[in-house]
Short mmCIF file of C-alpha atoms in Angstrom, two decimals:
data_model
loop_
_atom_site.label_atom_id
_atom_site.label_comp_id
_atom_site.label_asym_id
_atom_site.label_seq_id
_atom_site.Cartn_x
_atom_site.Cartn_y
_atom_site.Cartn_z
CA MET M 82 1.87 -41.11 -9.30
CA ASN M 83 -1.30 -41.78 -11.30
CA ARG M 84 -3.31 -39.54 -12.69
CA PRO M 85 -7.04 -39.76 -10.61
CA ALA M 86 -9.58 -40.51 -13.96
CA LEU M 87 -12.23 -38.20 -15.79
CA PHE M 88 -15.69 -38.32 -13.97
CA PRO M 89 -17.96 -39.45 -16.93
CA ALA M 90 -19.13 -35.92 -17.67
CA ALA M 91 -15.94 -34.18 -17.63
CA ARG M 92 -14.38 -37.40 -19.72
CA ALA M 93 -17.11 -36.78 -22.42
CA ARG M 94 -16.05 -33.41 -23.09
CA VAL M 95 -12.62 -34.21 -23.05
CA THR M 96 -13.77 -37.16 -25.79
CA ALA M 97 -16.42 -34.92 -27.61
CA ILE M 98 -13.68 -31.98 -28.42
CA ALA M 99 -11.01 -34.01 -29.32
CA ARG M 100 -12.72 -35.94 -31.63
CA LEU M 101 -13.71 -32.20 -33.21
CA CYS M 102 -10.39 -31.36 -33.44
CA ARG M 103 -9.42 -34.78 -35.20
CA LEU M 104 -12.59 -33.53 -37.46
CA TRP M 105 -11.01 -30.30 -38.21
CA CYS M 106 -8.25 -31.67 -39.18
CA VAL M 107 -9.42 -34.40 -41.21
CA ALA M 108 -12.02 -31.55 -43.23
CA CYS M 109 -8.59 -29.59 -43.98
CA CYS M 110 -6.66 -32.10 -45.20
CA VAL M 111 -9.92 -33.00 -47.59
CA ALA M 112 -9.69 -29.46 -48.82
CA ALA M 113 -5.74 -29.38 -49.38
CA CYS M 114 -6.32 -32.70 -51.13
CA GLY M 115 -8.29 -31.20 -53.89
CA VAL M 116 -12.16 -29.99 -52.58
CA ALA M 117 -10.78 -26.13 -51.96
CA PRO M 118 -7.63 -26.11 -54.60
CA HIS M 119 -5.17 -23.48 -54.65
CA ALA M 120 -5.60 -20.54 -56.70
CA SER M 121 -3.18 -21.81 -59.06
CA ALA M 122 -3.76 -25.57 -59.47
CA ALA M 123 -4.37 -26.96 -62.37
CA GLU M 124 -7.31 -27.68 -63.77
CA LEU M 125 -8.19 -31.43 -64.49
CA GLN M 126 -8.95 -31.27 -68.23
CA LEU M 127 -11.07 -34.51 -70.05
CA ASN M 128 -13.05 -33.17 -72.41
CA GLY M 129 -13.05 -34.04 -76.16
CA LEU M 130 -10.82 -37.17 -74.29
CA TYR M 131 -13.05 -38.62 -71.68
CA GLN M 132 -15.63 -36.36 -70.94
CA ARG M 133 -18.24 -35.34 -73.23
CA PRO M 134 -19.95 -32.33 -73.66
CA ASP M 135 -22.88 -33.35 -71.89
CA GLY M 136 -20.81 -34.53 -69.14
CA ALA M 137 -20.89 -38.41 -69.58
CA ILE M 138 -17.64 -39.55 -68.74
CA THR M 139 -16.33 -42.73 -70.33
CA VAL M 140 -13.52 -45.48 -69.23
CA ARG M 141 -11.97 -45.47 -72.06
CA LEU M 142 -10.34 -42.69 -74.48
CA ASN M 143 -13.59 -41.28 -77.07
CA GLY M 144 -14.89 -44.67 -75.47
CA ALA M 145 -19.21 -45.59 -75.58
CA GLY M 146 -18.46 -47.26 -71.99
CA ILE M 147 -19.14 -45.57 -69.08
CA ASP M 148 -18.75 -46.83 -65.62
CA PRO M 149 -19.64 -44.07 -62.77
CA TYR M 150 -17.71 -45.96 -60.38
CA PHE M 151 -14.19 -45.05 -62.66
CA ALA M 152 -15.36 -41.43 -63.46
CA SER M 153 -15.79 -40.92 -59.93
CA LYS M 154 -12.55 -42.17 -58.79
CA ALA M 155 -10.77 -40.74 -61.38
CA LEU M 156 -12.55 -37.16 -60.04
CA LEU M 157 -11.32 -37.86 -56.52
CA ALA M 158 -8.01 -39.11 -57.60
CA ALA M 159 -7.21 -36.10 -59.59
CA ALA M 160 -8.04 -33.79 -56.52
CA ASP M 161 -6.27 -36.10 -54.42
CA ALA M 162 -3.45 -35.63 -56.39
CA GLY M 163 -3.42 -31.64 -56.63
CA LEU M 164 -5.64 -30.55 -59.38
CA ASP M 165 -8.55 -29.02 -59.98
CA ALA M 166 -11.57 -31.36 -60.28
CA HIS M 167 -14.77 -28.67 -60.05
CA GLN M 168 -15.47 -27.88 -63.05
CA ALA M 169 -15.12 -31.84 -64.53
CA ALA M 170 -17.28 -33.18 -61.26
CA LEU M 171 -19.22 -30.44 -61.64
CA ALA M 172 -20.74 -31.99 -65.04
CA TRP M 173 -20.55 -35.44 -64.22
CA ILE M 174 -22.00 -35.19 -60.97
CA ALA M 175 -24.81 -33.26 -63.10
CA TRP M 176 -25.40 -36.25 -65.97
CA LEU M 177 -25.25 -39.21 -63.52
CA LEU M 178 -27.63 -37.63 -60.82
CA PRO M 179 -30.99 -38.37 -62.46
CA ARG M 180 -29.57 -41.45 -63.66
CA GLN M 181 -29.57 -42.92 -59.92
CA ARG M 182 -31.94 -46.02 -59.73
CA PRO M 183 -34.80 -46.39 -57.10
CA ASP M 184 -32.68 -48.46 -54.89
CA GLY M 185 -30.09 -45.49 -54.80
CA GLY M 186 -27.82 -48.00 -56.89
CA PHE M 187 -25.78 -47.44 -60.26
CA ASP M 188 -25.70 -49.26 -63.40
CA ARG M 189 -23.34 -48.79 -66.17
CA TYR M 190 -24.11 -47.33 -69.11
CA CYS M 191 -23.65 -48.06 -72.63
CA MET M 192 -23.90 -45.57 -74.92
CA LYS M 193 -25.21 -45.79 -78.84
CA SER M 194 -26.31 -43.96 -81.72
CA GLY M 195 -25.56 -40.90 -79.30
CA GLN M 196 -28.42 -42.30 -76.93
CA TYR M 197 -27.71 -43.75 -73.56
CA SER M 198 -28.73 -47.03 -72.07
CA ALA M 199 -28.11 -49.00 -69.15
CA CYS M 200 -26.65 -52.46 -70.44
CA ALA M 201 -24.62 -54.18 -66.93
CA GLU M 202 -24.93 -54.22 -63.61
CA ALA M 203 -22.31 -52.46 -60.70
CA ASP M 204 -19.25 -54.39 -60.71
CA ALA M 205 -19.43 -52.83 -56.68
CA ASP M 206 -22.22 -52.06 -55.89
CA ASP M 207 -20.48 -51.02 -52.04
CA ALA M 208 -17.56 -49.41 -53.64
CA MET M 209 -20.02 -47.25 -55.96
CA MET M 210 -22.07 -46.39 -53.21
CA ALA M 211 -18.85 -45.14 -51.67
CA THR M 212 -17.49 -43.10 -54.53
CA TRP M 213 -20.70 -41.52 -55.17
CA ILE M 214 -21.39 -40.63 -51.32
CA GLU M 215 -17.25 -39.28 -51.16
CA LEU M 216 -17.68 -37.16 -54.42
CA LEU M 217 -20.93 -35.44 -53.49
CA ALA M 218 -19.28 -34.53 -50.28
CA ARG M 219 -16.17 -33.55 -51.30
CA PHE M 220 -17.70 -31.08 -54.15
CA ALA M 221 -20.75 -29.45 -52.66
CA PRO M 222 -20.92 -25.99 -52.86
CA PRO M 223 -19.09 -23.56 -50.17
CA ASP M 224 -23.51 -22.98 -49.17
CA GLY M 225 -23.62 -27.27 -48.91
CA LEU M 226 -24.91 -29.70 -50.23
CA PRO M 227 -27.89 -28.66 -52.94
CA ALA M 228 -31.39 -30.50 -52.60
CA ALA M 229 -31.03 -33.20 -55.10
CA TRP M 230 -27.24 -34.15 -53.95
CA GLU M 231 -28.58 -34.29 -50.97
CA LEU M 232 -31.57 -36.90 -51.58
CA SER M 233 -29.70 -38.72 -53.50
CA LEU M 234 -26.22 -39.42 -51.23
CA ASN M 235 -29.24 -40.59 -48.45
CA ARG M 236 -30.45 -43.17 -51.10
CA ALA M 237 -26.79 -43.87 -51.52
CA SER M 238 -25.93 -43.81 -47.89
CA ALA M 239 -29.11 -45.85 -47.34
CA HIS M 240 -28.00 -48.89 -50.23
CA LEU M 241 -24.75 -48.95 -48.55
CA ASP M 242 -26.57 -49.53 -45.38
CA THR M 243 -28.46 -52.94 -46.86
CA LEU M 244 -24.56 -54.30 -47.99
CA LEU M 245 -22.91 -54.43 -44.27
CA ALA M 246 -22.22 -57.54 -42.73
CA LYS M 247 -23.63 -56.98 -39.14
CA PRO M 248 -21.88 -59.81 -37.53
CA THR M 249 -18.04 -58.61 -38.60
CA GLY M 250 -18.96 -54.89 -39.39
CA VAL M 251 -17.43 -54.84 -42.81
CA TYR M 252 -19.18 -54.28 -46.45
CA GLN M 253 -20.01 -56.72 -48.79
CA ILE M 254 -19.91 -56.28 -52.46
CA SER M 255 -23.40 -56.48 -53.69
CA SER M 256 -27.02 -57.93 -51.87
CA THR M 257 -26.69 -60.85 -54.25
CA LEU M 258 -22.42 -61.57 -53.77
CA ARG M 259 -21.68 -61.41 -49.85
CA VAL M 260 -18.37 -60.87 -50.26
CA ALA M 261 -16.62 -58.07 -48.41
CA LEU M 262 -13.04 -57.21 -50.30
CA LEU M 263 -10.48 -55.03 -48.68
CA MET M 264 -10.33 -52.62 -50.85
CA ASP M 265 -13.69 -51.99 -51.07
CA ASN M 266 -14.12 -51.51 -47.27
CA VAL M 267 -10.84 -49.00 -46.83
CA GLU M 268 -12.89 -47.06 -49.55
CA VAL M 269 -16.12 -46.69 -47.50
CA HIS M 270 -13.72 -46.33 -44.77
CA SER M 271 -12.49 -43.13 -46.85
CA ALA M 272 -16.06 -41.38 -48.05
CA PHE M 273 -17.33 -41.71 -44.06
CA GLN M 274 -14.17 -39.28 -43.05
CA ALA M 275 -15.30 -37.43 -46.11
CA LEU M 276 -18.50 -37.35 -45.26
CA ALA M 277 -17.60 -36.79 -41.57
CA ALA M 278 -15.23 -33.52 -42.62
CA TYR M 279 -18.01 -32.28 -44.88
CA TYR M 280 -20.28 -31.29 -41.67
CA VAL M 281 -17.53 -30.22 -39.94
CA ARG M 282 -16.25 -27.54 -42.46
CA HIS M 283 -20.28 -26.47 -42.35
CA ALA M 284 -19.70 -26.31 -38.34
CA ASP M 285 -22.37 -28.89 -37.69
CA SER M 286 -21.17 -31.10 -35.34
CA THR M 287 -24.12 -32.89 -34.22
CA HIS M 288 -23.74 -35.08 -37.58
CA ALA M 289 -20.01 -34.85 -38.21
CA GLY M 290 -19.73 -37.23 -34.66
CA PRO M 291 -21.66 -39.65 -36.02
CA TRP M 292 -19.84 -40.15 -39.37
CA SER M 293 -16.49 -40.01 -37.62
CA GLN M 294 -17.88 -42.38 -34.97
CA ARG M 295 -18.27 -44.86 -38.34
CA ALA M 296 -15.06 -44.54 -39.71
CA ASP M 297 -13.53 -45.70 -36.84
CA ARG M 298 -15.86 -48.91 -36.02
CA LEU M 299 -14.95 -49.57 -39.76
CA ALA M 300 -11.65 -49.32 -39.93
CA SER M 301 -11.22 -51.82 -36.48
CA ALA M 302 -13.85 -53.78 -38.34
CA ILE M 303 -11.11 -53.74 -41.26
CA LEU M 304 -8.16 -54.64 -38.69
CA LYS M 305 -10.13 -57.75 -37.26
CA VAL M 306 -11.13 -58.80 -40.27
CA PHE M 307 -8.81 -58.41 -42.52
CA TRP M 308 -5.53 -58.30 -41.35
CA ARG M 309 -3.34 -61.03 -39.79
CA GLY M 310 -0.41 -59.97 -38.89
CA THR M 311 3.05 -58.44 -40.30
CA GLN M 312 3.90 -61.57 -41.44
CA SER M 313 0.80 -62.75 -43.60
CA GLY M 314 -0.12 -58.81 -43.73
CA PHE M 315 -3.54 -57.99 -45.35
CA ARG M 316 -5.66 -60.56 -46.81
CA ALA M 317 -7.76 -59.39 -49.62
CA SER M 318 -11.09 -60.92 -49.52
CA THR M 319 -13.19 -62.90 -46.96
CA GLN M 320 -13.09 -65.54 -50.24
CA ARG M 321 -10.35 -67.36 -50.29
CA ILE M 322 -8.02 -66.13 -53.01
CA SER M 323 -4.39 -66.94 -53.80
CA ASP M 324 -1.63 -64.65 -51.97
CA THR M 325 0.45 -64.86 -55.09
CA THR M 326 -1.48 -62.52 -57.64
CA PHE M 327 -0.08 -59.11 -58.26
CA TYR M 328 -4.05 -57.34 -57.81
CA PRO M 329 -5.69 -58.42 -55.53
CA ALA M 330 -2.85 -59.11 -52.99
CA LYS M 331 -0.36 -57.28 -53.66
CA VAL M 332 -2.32 -53.90 -53.91
CA ALA M 333 -4.34 -54.60 -51.10
CA GLN M 334 -1.51 -54.51 -48.86
CA ILE M 335 -0.60 -51.10 -49.98
CA PHE M 336 -4.44 -49.45 -50.46
CA PRO M 337 -5.38 -49.03 -46.47
CA LEU M 338 -2.67 -46.10 -46.64
CA LEU M 339 -5.17 -44.03 -49.06
CA SER M 340 -7.48 -43.41 -45.99
CA GLY M 341 -5.07 -43.27 -43.23
CA ILE M 342 -6.15 -46.76 -41.02
CA GLN M 343 -3.16 -47.74 -39.44
CA VAL M 344 -2.56 -51.38 -38.14
CA PRO M 345 -1.22 -52.05 -34.74
CA GLU M 346 2.08 -53.53 -35.45
CA GLN M 347 3.85 -51.12 -37.78
CA SER M 348 4.06 -47.86 -38.91
CA ASN M 349 2.63 -46.49 -42.67
CA ASP M 350 6.07 -45.30 -43.51
CA THR M 351 7.43 -49.57 -42.87
CA ILE M 352 4.62 -50.71 -44.52
CA TYR M 353 4.86 -48.52 -47.63
CA ALA M 354 9.35 -48.96 -47.84
CA GLN M 355 8.40 -52.29 -46.91
CA TRP M 356 6.24 -52.57 -50.20
CA MET M 357 8.03 -50.92 -52.68
CA GLN M 358 11.50 -53.14 -52.15
CA LYS M 359 9.56 -56.32 -52.62
CA TYR M 360 6.88 -54.62 -55.32
CA GLY M 361 8.11 -51.47 -56.48
CA LYS M 362 9.69 -53.10 -59.18
CA THR M 363 6.96 -55.10 -60.62
CA TRP M 364 4.33 -52.76 -60.09
CA LEU M 365 6.63 -50.17 -62.15
CA GLN M 366 6.96 -52.78 -65.43
CA LEU M 367 3.45 -53.71 -65.37
CA ALA M 368 2.06 -50.86 -67.54
CA GLY M 369 3.74 -52.71 -70.71
CA SER M 370 1.31 -55.80 -70.74
CA ASP M 371 -1.28 -54.87 -67.96
CA TYR M 372 -3.17 -51.96 -65.92
CA PRO M 373 -0.42 -48.96 -64.99
CA TRP M 374 -2.38 -49.05 -61.29
CA GLY M 375 -1.56 -45.45 -60.96
CA LEU M 376 -3.53 -45.74 -57.31
CA ILE M 377 -0.39 -46.69 -55.86
CA ALA M 378 1.27 -43.66 -57.21
CA LEU M 379 -1.10 -42.25 -55.68
CA VAL M 380 -0.18 -43.33 -52.60
CA ALA M 381 3.61 -42.64 -53.20
CA LEU M 382 2.22 -38.92 -53.48
CA LYS M 383 0.66 -39.39 -49.97
CA MET M 384 3.78 -40.73 -48.26
CA ASN M 385 6.16 -37.95 -50.31
CA ASP M 386 7.71 -40.49 -52.41
CA ARG M 387 7.80 -37.54 -55.27
CA ASN M 388 10.97 -40.05 -56.98
CA THR M 389 8.55 -43.19 -57.40
CA VAL M 390 5.59 -40.72 -59.07
CA ALA M 391 7.73 -39.39 -60.93
CA CYS M 392 9.47 -42.92 -62.20
CA TRP M 393 5.56 -44.19 -62.47
CA HIS M 394 4.97 -41.63 -64.44
CA ALA M 395 7.68 -41.77 -67.14
CA ARG M 396 6.93 -45.81 -67.42
CA SER M 397 3.41 -45.21 -67.98
CA GLY M 398 3.61 -42.18 -70.39
CA PRO M 399 4.36 -44.41 -73.42
CA TYR M 400 1.37 -46.73 -72.72
CA ARG M 401 -1.62 -43.94 -72.53
CA HIS M 402 -5.01 -44.98 -74.15
CA GLY M 403 -3.38 -48.23 -74.78
CA ALA M 404 -5.00 -51.25 -74.19
CA HIS M 405 -5.30 -51.11 -70.06
CA TRP M 406 -5.31 -47.67 -69.95
CA ASN M 407 -8.81 -46.08 -68.36
CA VAL M 408 -9.75 -42.39 -67.00
CA LEU M 409 -8.42 -43.06 -63.74
CA GLU M 410 -4.90 -43.62 -65.18
CA GLU M 411 -5.48 -40.52 -67.52
CA ALA M 412 -6.49 -38.63 -64.52
CA LEU M 413 -3.74 -39.37 -62.09
CA TYR M 414 -1.08 -38.98 -65.12
CA LEU M 415 -2.25 -35.83 -65.76
CA ALA M 416 -1.87 -34.74 -61.74
CA PHE M 417 1.26 -36.22 -61.66
CA GLU M 418 2.45 -33.86 -65.00
CA SER M 419 1.13 -31.03 -63.96
CA ARG M 420 3.40 -31.11 -60.58
CA MET M 421 6.35 -31.66 -62.48
CA ALA M 422 9.01 -29.32 -63.49
CA ASP M 423 10.94 -31.56 -65.57
CA PRO M 424 9.53 -35.07 -66.19
CA VAL M 425 12.03 -38.01 -65.52
CA ALA M 426 14.49 -39.36 -68.34
CA PRO M 427 13.20 -43.72 -68.46
CA ALA M 428 16.47 -44.49 -67.79
CA GLN M 429 16.97 -43.02 -64.48
CA CYS M 430 14.39 -45.04 -63.46
CA GLY M 431 16.02 -48.18 -64.65
CA PHE M 432 13.66 -49.14 -66.99
CA THR M 433 13.72 -48.00 -71.15
CA THR M 434 10.90 -46.44 -72.85
CA ALA M 435 8.11 -48.99 -74.89
CA ALA M 436 9.97 -47.71 -77.93
CA THR M 437 13.38 -48.92 -76.78
CA THR M 438 12.04 -51.90 -76.36
CA GLU M 439 10.25 -52.46 -79.33
CA THR M 440 12.79 -51.37 -81.22
CA ALA M 441 15.64 -53.94 -78.84
CA SER M 442 12.88 -57.07 -79.82
CA ARG M 443 13.31 -56.92 -83.72
#
């Protein structure tokens, strides 16, 4: 026998209760990912390497270039991987916040003779706004966002709103580059979830509900715009690009798992297993010639595949601080290292160390 339909008022109450329960779960998950780290969590140590005494975080080891996206992403990733990134994050926020433009955006900075100057625009405004919003929401003090943080967050949110392509519901790279990228939109989705979780932690359902709804709407729009079915998977961009490239085409297939976006035809476990079977070996070998893509190891950690995380750590270690190493890779490397009782020998993962490879090639 069919259950009777709920009256509208009762249905609305049930929906509201279910949403708040889900938001509370998200808030607990965010706390578990590093916003409220366990007392025994190791602290992210970037001082003297990638973070200067004034709080600025460089892209490269002791470098002169500062990209706010990479710095913010590194702090979030470290927290997701279990490190206590509070001190590094607070110092970074204190450095960057007064440099926010009046329109809410950020530039990239260069340092010369001890002075900082804006030397380039952000690579992607949508991703930059998303990472900054999430950073503020997740590292806010227990008593809530300071007034300056809240003002900055509102400016970033308003700037992000200008990048929404209303017909499709997804966000575009910038006001001058009207192209939508899957990975950027996943980061925006993650930021909306973080804001919803922040307001749940502060028992503010008035603000939590709308942000949760925005996250849900964006997840639906992402699937509508980018998902092509199980045979073709995600497209990485609304602009036509080759499906054969590792980045962004192959990375895009697994990146939505970081934000918990669920496709209709497959479980996330299946998507992850199939991706690793197809591209896992190629990915682990990248460190020797390209960027090592530690974010994929973060996906592996989220999927409880600790062996793969250990193998990425073993494979990437010999190339640490090299030409393709940046602060994001460093933060993840340190986070994974802090979780390991005993490092994995490279041979256990089916590859040799950099030193062995170089010796054999002579």
